[in-house]
């Protein structure tokens, strides 16, 4: 904790010696759609950002909530460059431009990059989110884990200036293919108000799923499944305004989502087209172990903002604490029959404590406005992956990091934007002596446990970014950007598969990602276009290779190159009828072996379309379309089968429909239909992942009916 303590002292000193931005900004709801905070850690207009940005606004979130509360499917529908939804509680394989994104709530990291379990997307209920900001491409501005970019959930603020305001919604969700046992329910409530200088917001949601059925009426397989799942989220935000310039904010978030079922899997073989599905089975054949999913993750944040620390400077200080326990499914791959273990169940545990000081100073010169964002970040992250039965699979990793950063923005003649920044990060990662776990695929096919000597590994990285955007005309605004990210993510995977007896000899080096992007935006009277080409390279990537002797997938670190393009069009057909459409393509290779990267990183081409129609003051409708294309890059192995994450992906498409009818100013009813035409398909990940139990079909036609009361 030495580094963290030193940084906390530095933060305290900084409050007396450093600075931040001028006046407190007020934005209308329309303006908020064009404002982001994630890219530079301050509020700025999208038109002044030389990079690809996606903002999912409140209306889009509410429309999707009528169909599904799963944020993974919302992000897949709205974000070009993000891989298709997995149809499960895990976002494994749902990469952003071929690399892992960092999931955040109000800038606080939710991912567990030291042992990435790919569960970060499910950390907050959609009803607590005001908007979602997605910054694409490697960035180090928030530290470790953002090799693919940032997905930042911006939570709601209190809106009422006086008496309490709020809403309550209740809905039921069920299979339209086969109703039996599929009925589920959801209730969500929110209240906000203001008492003198104190404003408050409280949201709560509880959702219980019935069984989920595919297009043939069969229950979806249970691995990372959502059948019989129970999800609850409680979020509160308290804000105290000392005056017009000084504000103290406290927020707390509790999130739990676990599958509690008496079903069991009938495991099929994806190589011969057999799906995995679930049925009622005797107790001894039911899913073993604890319920899988986040067991009760908590976040606490305390933030102080002075909007006018000096005449031209704003200051933000925050402290945060986080506790995460993500429980995984029982797996026979964690067996050791010699010691009496027929399998095992792992838990990723992560405890984070952080402190940050951010300052934003603005200076006006003749024809030039300069903005400087600078500060200090400190983080202590303790992450491990033990088994529920007490065995240690991944030992505790104790990471302490301190980073200083400077980001500059220069607006020249109101139409040329130049950005440049630097971040220097120092990381100490400590691991005690440990022994790798003996795992047996069969009685005779076992890995050999190895005693590994612990150590403290030091990482020091300086990363840079630069970009330029020229708002030449509304019809053509080109940009170019270069950004670097420093990534030591998923060290836990390397530790658990160690093949040397000293941690210092394991290939735990940080990976530096270089990201290049060029694109443009075009705005005409009723149409907006966005287009970007990108390329990212890294000298060390993390992929997996199957060891035929031990039956274990082991990490392979090799140089990688990922490239692609994406486009978006928004068309306001009439004031009441709007269309948005996207297309994205990504590809990547291990450049050392000249081999294509598998589906854990690279997704097939994706196209989406969304239409909204406000038919009159009472009725609104929305239709969404998702197309996933082919990706068939790999050959079968010597046994005539596809292996790892290299299965062929065949194209499919789905439609969703939703609508709302406003009875009066307070009451409204709504409906949503997921997979409207009952498309019978395997999601992209289910096709590409040949690991046991992943070959689960997509959700069949599923309907939601609900009502909302506002006061």
XYZ file of C-alpha atoms in Angstrom:
711
model
C 0.000 0.000 0.000
C 3.064 2.293 0.067
C 2.557 3.668 -3.409
C -1.154 4.222 -2.822
C -0.460 6.009 0.465
C 2.145 8.232 -1.152
C -0.249 9.130 -3.920
C -3.029 9.963 -1.458
C -0.606 12.398 0.200
C 0.245 13.802 -3.226
C -3.438 14.263 -3.991
C -3.913 16.136 -0.744
C -0.946 18.386 -1.467
C -2.226 18.950 -4.997
C -5.450 20.500 -3.715
C -3.375 23.414 -2.427
C -0.864 23.718 -5.220
C -2.429 22.684 -8.513
C -5.460 23.689 -10.562
C -8.701 22.673 -12.794
C -11.589 24.204 -15.269
C -13.555 27.450 -15.217
C -17.344 27.619 -14.953
C -19.746 24.834 -14.168
C -21.342 23.707 -17.431
C -25.081 23.244 -17.757
C -26.415 21.134 -20.607
C -29.878 20.495 -21.961
C -30.937 16.937 -22.809
C -30.354 17.613 -26.508
C -26.872 18.968 -25.874
C -25.956 15.981 -23.707
C -26.115 13.749 -26.776
C -23.115 15.667 -28.128
C -21.115 15.817 -24.893
C -18.748 13.158 -23.565
C -16.550 12.912 -20.499
C -14.726 9.635 -21.134
C -12.215 10.590 -23.799
C -10.399 13.308 -21.847
C -11.988 12.883 -18.381
C -13.741 16.253 -18.749
C -16.904 17.354 -20.545
C -16.281 18.129 -24.205
C -18.222 18.261 -27.438
C -17.984 15.219 -29.709
C -17.201 17.540 -32.635
C -13.921 18.390 -30.902
C -12.724 14.793 -30.534
C -10.383 13.377 -33.230
C -11.509 9.781 -32.732
C -14.501 7.474 -33.161
C -17.050 7.955 -30.391
C -20.407 6.285 -29.799
C -22.884 7.727 -27.294
C -25.974 5.683 -26.469
C -28.543 8.147 -25.165
C -31.349 7.750 -22.659
C -34.041 7.248 -25.302
C -32.102 4.397 -26.905
C -31.519 2.746 -23.516
C -35.222 2.965 -22.666
C -36.230 1.537 -26.043
C -33.957 -1.454 -25.565
C -35.177 -2.030 -21.997
C -38.594 -2.832 -23.450
C -36.984 -5.743 -25.319
C -34.256 -6.867 -22.893
C -32.408 -5.590 -19.831
C -29.143 -7.172 -21.047
C -26.578 -4.452 -21.704
C -24.484 -6.766 -23.880
C -27.220 -6.915 -26.515
C -27.801 -3.138 -26.344
C -24.090 -2.442 -26.888
C -23.873 -4.938 -29.763
C -26.831 -3.263 -31.459
C -25.647 0.332 -31.076
C -21.823 0.275 -31.165
C -19.989 -0.242 -34.476
C -16.828 -2.253 -33.873
C -18.191 -4.140 -30.871
C -18.603 -7.887 -31.390
C -22.094 -9.435 -31.501
C -23.921 -10.247 -28.292
C -23.092 -13.634 -26.781
C -26.654 -14.340 -25.592
C -25.311 -15.132 -22.133
C -24.063 -13.529 -18.926
C -20.456 -13.630 -20.182
C -18.995 -11.106 -22.614
C -16.095 -13.413 -23.535
C -15.411 -12.804 -27.213
C -17.399 -9.545 -27.239
C -14.335 -7.457 -27.973
C -14.092 -3.866 -29.165
C -12.122 -3.683 -32.394
C -10.545 -7.032 -31.581
C -9.309 -6.156 -28.106
C -10.735 -6.087 -24.603
C -12.534 -2.891 -23.536
C -12.397 -1.459 -20.038
C -15.883 -1.328 -18.497
C -16.473 1.595 -16.130
C -19.218 3.202 -14.066
C -18.742 6.982 -13.964
C -15.064 6.465 -14.750
C -14.474 3.817 -12.062
C -13.156 0.539 -13.590
C -15.443 -2.498 -13.252
C -13.386 -4.975 -15.257
C -10.892 -7.274 -13.521
C -7.993 -7.025 -15.995
C -5.493 -8.939 -13.831
C -7.745 -12.002 -14.313
C -10.206 -11.100 -16.971
C -13.318 -13.213 -16.461
C -15.256 -11.314 -19.152
C -18.143 -10.433 -16.848
C -17.623 -6.669 -16.702
C -20.568 -5.726 -18.918
C -23.029 -6.932 -16.242
C -22.251 -4.527 -13.402
C -25.186 -2.120 -13.350
C -28.859 -2.226 -14.311
C -29.833 -0.209 -17.375
C -32.485 1.676 -15.377
C -29.712 3.503 -13.453
C -27.864 4.648 -16.597
C -28.307 8.081 -18.179
C -26.104 7.345 -21.198
C -23.219 5.129 -22.310
C -20.020 6.516 -23.798
C -17.807 4.276 -25.922
C -14.288 5.380 -26.883
C -12.707 3.021 -29.415
C -9.061 2.087 -29.728
C -6.317 1.503 -27.184
C -6.007 4.196 -24.544
C -4.068 4.541 -21.323
C -5.912 7.556 -19.964
C -7.674 5.377 -17.359
C -4.827 2.934 -16.834
C -4.518 -0.816 -17.284
C -7.110 -2.892 -19.157
C -8.260 -0.565 -21.944
C -6.470 -2.218 -24.870
C -9.650 -2.056 -26.969
C -11.065 1.164 -25.604
C -13.556 2.281 -22.954
C -17.223 1.559 -22.255
C -18.322 4.051 -19.592
C -21.771 3.837 -17.976
C -22.724 7.389 -16.962
C -25.300 7.160 -14.166
C -28.374 9.328 -13.778
C -28.472 12.564 -11.798
C -31.291 13.976 -9.696
C -33.537 16.089 -11.986
C -36.050 17.508 -9.549
C -35.463 20.946 -8.041
C -38.149 20.486 -5.415
C -40.582 17.785 -4.405
C -39.730 14.161 -5.124
C -40.164 12.797 -8.632
C -39.955 9.221 -9.718
C -41.280 6.255 -11.617
C -42.209 2.625 -11.114
C -42.292 0.057 -13.900
C -43.369 -3.562 -13.788
C -43.176 -6.086 -16.600
C -43.425 -9.751 -17.461
C -41.218 -11.587 -19.952
C -41.950 -14.974 -21.506
C -41.226 -17.230 -24.464
C -43.647 -16.878 -27.352
C -42.475 -20.237 -28.722
C -43.357 -22.353 -25.683
C -44.820 -20.605 -22.651
C -44.272 -23.359 -20.050
C -41.923 -22.265 -17.225
C -40.671 -19.286 -19.242
C -42.540 -16.573 -17.368
C -40.413 -14.038 -15.539
C -40.950 -10.687 -13.921
C -39.174 -7.383 -13.449
C -39.816 -4.379 -11.242
C -37.789 -1.176 -11.273
C -38.273 2.023 -9.309
C -36.512 5.356 -9.044
C -37.005 8.503 -7.000
C -35.094 11.767 -7.038
C -35.494 15.116 -5.359
C -33.818 17.996 -3.591
C -33.753 19.139 0.031
C -32.183 22.571 0.191
C -28.587 21.960 -0.975
C -28.840 18.159 -0.978
C -30.106 16.342 -4.069
C -30.696 12.620 -4.076
C -31.326 9.788 -6.503
C -32.227 6.224 -5.585
C -32.905 3.422 -8.052
C -33.734 -0.227 -7.420
C -34.493 -3.103 -9.751
C -35.275 -6.775 -9.312
C -35.639 -9.245 -12.168
C -36.343 -12.947 -12.166
C -36.146 -14.972 -15.369
C -38.012 -18.110 -16.161
C -36.389 -20.647 -18.457
C -35.136 -19.249 -21.750
C -36.114 -21.148 -24.877
C -34.637 -21.297 -28.376
C -36.562 -21.192 -31.647
C -37.490 -24.882 -31.253
C -38.821 -24.401 -27.736
C -35.913 -26.145 -25.987
C -34.352 -24.603 -22.872
C -31.026 -22.925 -23.569
C -27.889 -24.560 -22.163
C -26.829 -23.426 -18.707
C -23.194 -22.424 -19.219
C -23.240 -18.665 -18.500
C -26.981 -19.055 -19.022
C -29.749 -16.659 -18.041
C -32.500 -19.221 -17.379
C -33.789 -19.088 -13.792
C -31.493 -16.154 -13.062
C -32.164 -13.603 -10.352
C -30.766 -10.089 -10.773
C -30.946 -7.195 -8.348
C -29.384 -3.753 -8.399
C -29.516 -0.935 -5.856
C -27.935 2.391 -6.727
C -27.926 5.695 -4.876
C -26.302 9.060 -5.526
C -26.269 11.942 -3.046
C -25.005 15.374 -4.081
C -24.411 18.324 -1.775
C -23.855 21.741 -3.353
C -21.863 23.945 -0.993
C -22.442 26.777 -3.459
C -22.632 27.238 -7.225
C -19.011 26.189 -7.625
C -18.331 23.459 -5.041
C -19.981 20.060 -4.882
C -19.566 16.821 -2.930
C -21.016 13.605 -4.339
C -21.418 10.132 -2.837
C -22.566 7.088 -4.798
C -23.103 3.448 -3.914
C -23.872 0.530 -6.209
C -24.790 -3.060 -5.339
C -25.218 -5.571 -8.152
C -25.971 -9.287 -8.051
C -26.987 -11.635 -10.865
C -26.995 -15.386 -10.249
C -28.464 -18.446 -11.867
C -30.436 -20.588 -9.396
C -31.774 -23.585 -11.250
C -32.682 -27.264 -10.866
C -31.914 -28.036 -14.508
C -29.055 -29.981 -16.060
C -27.333 -29.818 -19.449
C -27.587 -32.261 -22.310
C -24.231 -31.509 -23.916
C -24.056 -31.675 -27.703
C -21.128 -31.563 -30.103
C -20.761 -28.385 -32.118
C -18.517 -30.125 -34.656
C -21.439 -32.241 -35.821
C -24.148 -29.622 -35.305
C -25.541 -30.909 -32.006
C -26.725 -28.151 -29.686
C -26.364 -28.092 -25.910
C -29.694 -27.642 -24.155
C -31.108 -28.064 -20.652
C -33.753 -30.355 -19.181
C -35.127 -31.291 -15.780
C -32.894 -33.942 -14.250
C -32.533 -35.719 -10.880
C -30.714 -33.846 -8.140
C -27.413 -35.648 -8.697
C -27.353 -34.531 -12.361
C -28.257 -30.888 -11.764
C -25.792 -28.049 -12.141
C -23.390 -28.499 -9.248
C -21.869 -25.925 -6.932
C -22.852 -22.394 -5.988
C -25.078 -20.298 -8.278
C -22.955 -18.776 -11.046
C -22.680 -15.039 -11.606
C -21.788 -11.861 -9.656
C -22.469 -12.748 -6.021
C -22.949 -9.214 -4.730
C -20.512 -6.708 -6.192
C -20.208 -3.320 -4.478
C -18.874 0.094 -5.496
C -18.483 3.161 -3.290
C -17.326 6.499 -4.702
C -16.777 9.865 -3.023
C -16.158 12.805 -5.363
C -15.439 16.470 -4.700
C -15.627 19.036 -7.504
C -14.610 22.675 -7.426
C -15.731 24.211 -10.719
C -13.705 27.370 -10.107
C -10.718 26.496 -7.974
C -9.053 29.396 -9.742
C -10.490 31.720 -12.366
C -9.700 29.334 -15.198
C -9.327 26.018 -13.381
C -11.607 23.172 -12.290
C -10.621 20.432 -9.834
C -12.063 16.973 -9.291
C -10.924 14.687 -6.477
C -12.342 11.235 -5.947
C -11.852 8.156 -3.807
C -13.351 4.793 -4.709
C -13.546 1.307 -3.279
C -14.782 -1.821 -4.980
C -15.383 -5.436 -4.024
C -16.094 -8.046 -6.703
C -16.833 -11.770 -6.457
C -17.766 -13.403 -9.747
C -18.641 -17.091 -9.393
C -18.135 -19.381 -12.387
C -19.914 -22.619 -13.315
C -18.842 -26.030 -12.008
C -16.448 -27.615 -14.498
C -15.063 -31.141 -14.783
C -11.975 -29.530 -16.386
C -10.980 -28.650 -12.796
C -10.965 -32.304 -11.740
C -8.254 -34.119 -9.803
C -9.585 -37.600 -9.108
C -6.484 -38.633 -7.134
C -7.420 -36.062 -4.487
C -11.146 -36.690 -4.703
C -12.179 -33.757 -6.901
C -14.529 -34.640 -9.764
C -14.407 -31.015 -10.881
C -14.320 -27.547 -9.431
C -15.794 -24.076 -9.423
C -13.705 -20.910 -9.462
C -14.352 -17.403 -8.139
C -12.645 -14.247 -9.369
C -12.159 -12.003 -6.349
C -11.034 -8.423 -6.784
C -10.689 -5.649 -4.220
C -9.786 -2.219 -5.539
C -9.047 1.047 -3.760
C -8.249 4.125 -5.745
C -7.682 7.869 -5.529
C -7.588 10.402 -8.335
C -6.956 14.119 -8.700
C -7.912 15.732 -12.009
C -7.355 19.362 -12.940
C -8.632 21.182 -15.994
C -7.313 24.619 -16.922
C -8.443 26.678 -19.884
C -6.592 29.561 -21.527
C -7.772 31.841 -24.325
C -5.317 33.358 -26.761
C -5.932 35.147 -30.016
C -7.793 32.629 -32.227
C -6.688 29.766 -29.962
C -8.353 28.137 -26.961
C -6.065 25.823 -24.990
C -7.273 23.230 -22.483
C -4.904 21.361 -20.184
C -6.101 18.260 -18.303
C -3.602 16.905 -15.808
C -3.560 14.888 -12.633
C -2.551 11.859 -10.614
C -4.102 8.372 -10.368
C -3.419 5.778 -7.690
C -4.804 2.247 -7.515
C -4.361 -0.816 -5.348
C -5.892 -3.912 -6.954
C -5.830 -7.309 -5.226
C -7.159 -10.026 -7.514
C -7.165 -13.825 -7.242
C -9.045 -16.828 -8.605
C -9.400 -19.555 -5.978
C -11.721 -22.542 -6.245
C -14.787 -22.819 -4.047
C -13.373 -26.038 -2.562
C -10.289 -24.189 -1.228
C -7.735 -25.028 -3.908
C -5.756 -22.125 -5.355
C -5.884 -21.791 -9.132
C -4.620 -18.223 -9.502
C -2.734 -16.833 -6.477
C -3.442 -13.352 -5.166
C -1.896 -10.634 -7.303
C -1.308 -7.384 -5.421
C -0.931 -4.494 -7.854
C -0.050 -0.946 -6.822
C 0.111 1.720 -9.478
C 0.744 5.439 -9.549
C 0.359 7.449 -12.732
C 0.633 11.064 -13.771
C -0.892 12.353 -16.975
C -1.185 15.462 -19.103
C -3.709 15.862 -21.896
C -3.837 19.002 -24.032
C -6.402 20.269 -26.517
C -5.898 23.260 -28.821
C -8.840 24.713 -30.742
C -7.467 26.926 -33.518
C -9.749 29.339 -35.385
C -12.732 27.346 -34.059
C -12.296 24.608 -36.661
C -8.893 22.917 -36.177
C -8.593 20.741 -33.093
C -5.210 19.387 -32.073
C -4.837 16.973 -29.157
C -1.724 15.536 -27.555
C -1.137 13.764 -24.289
C 1.239 11.665 -22.251
C 0.791 9.299 -19.320
C 3.538 7.813 -17.179
C 2.586 4.820 -15.076
C 4.606 2.914 -12.499
C 3.238 -0.473 -11.418
C 4.432 -2.952 -8.796
C 2.822 -6.396 -9.033
C 3.536 -8.747 -6.114
C 2.838 -12.480 -6.041
C 3.842 -14.840 -3.227
C 5.248 -18.334 -3.772
C 2.589 -20.715 -5.082
C 2.044 -24.089 -6.738
C 0.204 -24.490 -10.023
C -2.923 -26.608 -9.806
C -2.933 -30.236 -10.918
C -5.822 -30.613 -13.370
C -6.909 -33.847 -15.015
C -8.985 -34.120 -18.164
C -8.956 -37.908 -17.670
C -7.360 -40.161 -15.037
C -4.223 -40.409 -17.185
C -4.254 -36.947 -18.782
C -3.122 -34.475 -16.118
C -1.053 -31.348 -15.889
C 2.042 -31.516 -13.681
C 1.941 -29.134 -10.667
C 4.897 -26.803 -10.420
C 6.257 -24.852 -7.453
C 6.724 -21.243 -8.564
C 8.799 -18.720 -6.637
C 6.989 -15.414 -6.147
C 8.409 -11.969 -6.723
C 7.524 -8.313 -7.214
C 7.524 -7.313 -10.860
C 7.950 -3.668 -11.783
C 6.391 -2.063 -14.821
C 7.174 1.461 -15.957
C 5.532 2.687 -19.110
C 5.158 6.043 -20.791
C 2.442 6.191 -23.416
C 1.494 8.956 -25.824
C -1.455 10.056 -27.889
C -1.958 12.688 -30.560
C -4.755 13.605 -32.905
C -6.040 16.274 -35.223
C -9.485 17.082 -36.539
C -10.337 19.680 -39.133
C -13.952 20.830 -39.133
C -13.557 22.053 -42.696
C -17.284 22.118 -43.426
C -20.341 20.385 -42.034
C -20.123 18.093 -45.050
C -16.549 16.981 -44.392
C -14.657 16.914 -41.085
C -11.631 14.583 -41.329
C -9.563 13.375 -38.383
C -6.467 11.338 -37.625
C -5.380 9.935 -34.284
C -2.579 7.909 -32.778
C -2.883 6.463 -29.300
C -1.005 4.003 -27.163
C -2.160 1.738 -24.374
C -0.085 -0.079 -21.765
C -1.676 -3.404 -20.903
C -0.702 -6.053 -18.336
C -4.152 -7.618 -18.391
C -4.849 -11.262 -17.622
C -1.601 -11.929 -15.799
C -3.632 -14.484 -13.838
C -4.037 -16.673 -16.913
C -0.260 -16.668 -17.367
C 0.353 -17.519 -13.700
C -2.048 -20.441 -13.580
C -0.443 -22.009 -16.670
C 3.173 -21.330 -15.616
C 5.756 -23.689 -17.080
C 8.786 -22.232 -15.243
C 9.600 -22.222 -11.530
C 10.135 -18.486 -11.074
C 7.573 -15.769 -11.716
C 10.371 -13.578 -13.044
C 10.752 -16.049 -15.944
C 7.071 -16.037 -16.934
C 6.297 -13.835 -19.927
C 4.412 -11.245 -17.877
C 5.795 -8.225 -19.740
C 3.409 -5.375 -20.372
C 2.011 -5.144 -23.873
C 2.189 -1.740 -25.574
C -0.615 -1.316 -28.114
C -0.189 1.232 -30.914
C -3.503 2.354 -32.370
C -3.873 4.343 -35.602
C -7.165 5.706 -36.885
C -8.266 7.921 -39.761
C -11.819 8.917 -40.558
C -14.332 11.664 -41.189
C -17.798 12.871 -40.274
C -20.287 14.473 -42.645
C -23.399 16.360 -41.638
C -26.036 17.331 -44.179
C -29.519 18.674 -43.547
C -31.099 15.346 -42.543
C -28.200 12.898 -42.790
C -25.037 12.324 -40.766
C -22.234 9.980 -41.889
C -19.308 8.649 -39.878
C -16.525 6.472 -41.250
C -13.214 5.242 -39.793
C -10.310 3.009 -40.762
C -8.084 1.668 -37.998
C -5.049 -0.485 -37.341
C -3.573 -1.594 -34.024
C -0.366 -3.483 -33.332
C 1.215 -5.017 -30.246
C 4.483 -6.842 -29.749
C 2.869 -9.137 -27.168
C -0.675 -10.415 -27.392
C -2.403 -13.122 -25.382
C -4.016 -16.003 -27.222
C -4.448 -19.669 -26.304
C -3.153 -22.918 -27.722
C -4.401 -26.395 -26.858
C -1.821 -28.700 -25.246
C -2.609 -32.208 -26.496
C -0.622 -33.801 -23.627
C -2.234 -32.064 -20.663
C -5.604 -31.207 -22.207
C -5.170 -27.603 -21.015
C -5.369 -24.405 -23.065
C -2.125 -22.514 -22.459
C -1.303 -18.856 -23.205
C 0.747 -17.944 -26.247
C 2.300 -14.483 -26.368
C 3.111 -13.289 -29.859
C 2.975 -10.049 -31.867
C -0.449 -9.137 -33.212
C -1.877 -6.853 -35.855
C -5.576 -5.983 -35.988
C -7.233 -3.854 -38.648
C -10.699 -2.921 -39.803
C -13.221 -0.273 -40.739
C -16.664 0.842 -39.672
C -19.352 3.244 -40.791
C -22.526 4.808 -39.453
C -25.383 6.770 -40.978
C -28.159 8.637 -39.163
C -31.086 9.725 -41.347
C -33.929 11.917 -40.087
C -36.574 10.942 -42.627
C -39.163 13.147 -40.958
C -39.333 14.754 -37.556
C -41.129 11.645 -36.285
C -39.354 8.932 -38.308
C -35.622 8.297 -37.854
C -33.186 5.660 -39.107
C -29.668 4.753 -38.014
C -27.515 2.030 -39.569
C -23.988 0.730 -38.979
C -21.502 -1.670 -40.537
C -18.238 -2.899 -39.058
C -15.463 -5.226 -40.182
C -12.444 -6.364 -38.172
C -9.642 -8.836 -38.855
C -6.408 -9.764 -37.109
C -3.330 -11.950 -37.240
C -0.539 -13.361 -35.150
C 2.144 -11.770 -37.293
C 4.926 -14.044 -36.059
C 3.230 -17.172 -37.382
C 1.083 -15.357 -39.987
C -1.997 -17.016 -38.499
C -5.419 -15.458 -38.186
C -6.591 -14.712 -34.639
C -9.503 -16.703 -33.237
C -12.979 -15.665 -32.162
C -11.918 -14.783 -28.625
C -10.601 -11.595 -30.261
C -11.917 -11.269 -33.793
C -15.632 -11.171 -34.586
C -17.356 -11.625 -37.945
C -18.680 -8.636 -39.924
C -21.708 -6.985 -38.369
C -24.468 -4.696 -39.662
C -27.282 -3.083 -37.675
C -30.274 -0.874 -38.372
C -32.603 0.933 -35.994
C -35.849 2.695 -36.904
C -37.916 4.811 -34.507
C -41.393 6.131 -35.332
C -43.400 8.528 -33.185
C -46.759 7.819 -34.803
C -48.613 10.393 -32.675
C -48.460 11.898 -29.188
C -49.528 8.609 -27.637
C -47.883 5.807 -29.639
C -44.221 5.229 -30.504
C -42.636 2.189 -32.189
C -39.059 0.999 -32.702
C -37.591 -1.766 -34.866
C -33.996 -3.010 -34.708
C -32.128 -5.354 -37.048
C -28.862 -7.235 -36.493
C -26.914 -9.049 -39.203
C -23.814 -11.127 -38.443
C -21.771 -12.284 -41.417
C -19.567 -15.286 -42.183
C -16.056 -15.804 -40.827
C -14.401 -19.057 -41.885
C -10.657 -18.669 -41.530
C -9.553 -22.009 -40.077
C -9.100 -25.625 -41.133
C -9.973 -28.755 -39.180
C -7.247 -30.457 -37.144
C -5.804 -33.945 -37.655
C -8.853 -35.465 -35.934
C -11.154 -33.809 -38.452
C -12.512 -31.257 -35.974
C -12.260 -27.560 -35.308
C -10.529 -26.662 -32.059
C -10.283 -23.797 -29.592
C -11.964 -20.607 -30.765
C -11.529 -21.443 -34.455
C -14.917 -22.821 -35.448
C -16.486 -21.462 -38.663
C -19.189 -18.783 -38.273
C -22.142 -18.743 -40.651
C -24.299 -15.660 -41.082
C -27.608 -14.999 -39.314
C -29.922 -12.089 -38.629
C -32.524 -11.108 -36.042
C -35.218 -8.437 -35.636
C -36.601 -6.833 -32.477
C -39.775 -4.769 -32.153
C -40.916 -2.526 -29.292
C -43.551 0.087 -28.635
C -45.054 2.345 -26.001
C -48.532 3.841 -25.574
C -48.987 6.838 -23.281
C -52.383 6.586 -21.617
C -51.949 9.957 -19.923
C -49.175 12.077 -18.387
C -48.543 9.508 -15.662
C -49.427 6.086 -17.059
C -47.978 4.250 -20.053
C -47.926 0.675 -21.302
C -45.223 -0.938 -23.396
C -44.231 -4.130 -25.182
C -41.096 -5.659 -26.636
C -40.460 -8.676 -28.840
C -36.955 -10.115 -29.105
C -36.174 -12.186 -32.223
C -39.468 -11.200 -33.812
C -39.390 -13.789 -36.603
C -38.084 -16.636 -34.412
C -34.776 -17.003 -36.238
C -33.199 -20.396 -35.458
C -29.475 -19.695 -35.082
C -26.313 -20.102 -33.045
C -24.733 -16.811 -31.882
C -21.297 -16.110 -33.366
C -19.457 -17.162 -30.206
C -21.447 -20.392 -29.937
C -20.375 -21.288 -33.473
C -16.714 -20.342 -33.075
C -16.027 -21.666 -29.549
C -15.523 -25.422 -29.673
C -15.052 -25.695 -25.895
C -17.583 -27.984 -24.219
C -20.982 -26.493 -23.487
C -20.706 -23.307 -25.574
C -22.723 -24.584 -28.550
C -25.987 -23.077 -27.297
C -28.563 -21.662 -29.699
C -29.825 -18.104 -29.606
C -32.994 -17.050 -27.847
C -36.227 -17.745 -29.723
C -39.085 -15.230 -29.928
C -39.509 -13.761 -26.461
C -42.098 -11.155 -25.480
C -42.215 -8.490 -22.771
C -45.337 -6.691 -21.547
C -45.135 -3.888 -19.017
C -46.532 -0.709 -17.541
C -44.932 2.434 -16.103
C -46.223 5.017 -13.627
C -44.500 8.391 -13.255
C -45.039 10.854 -10.433
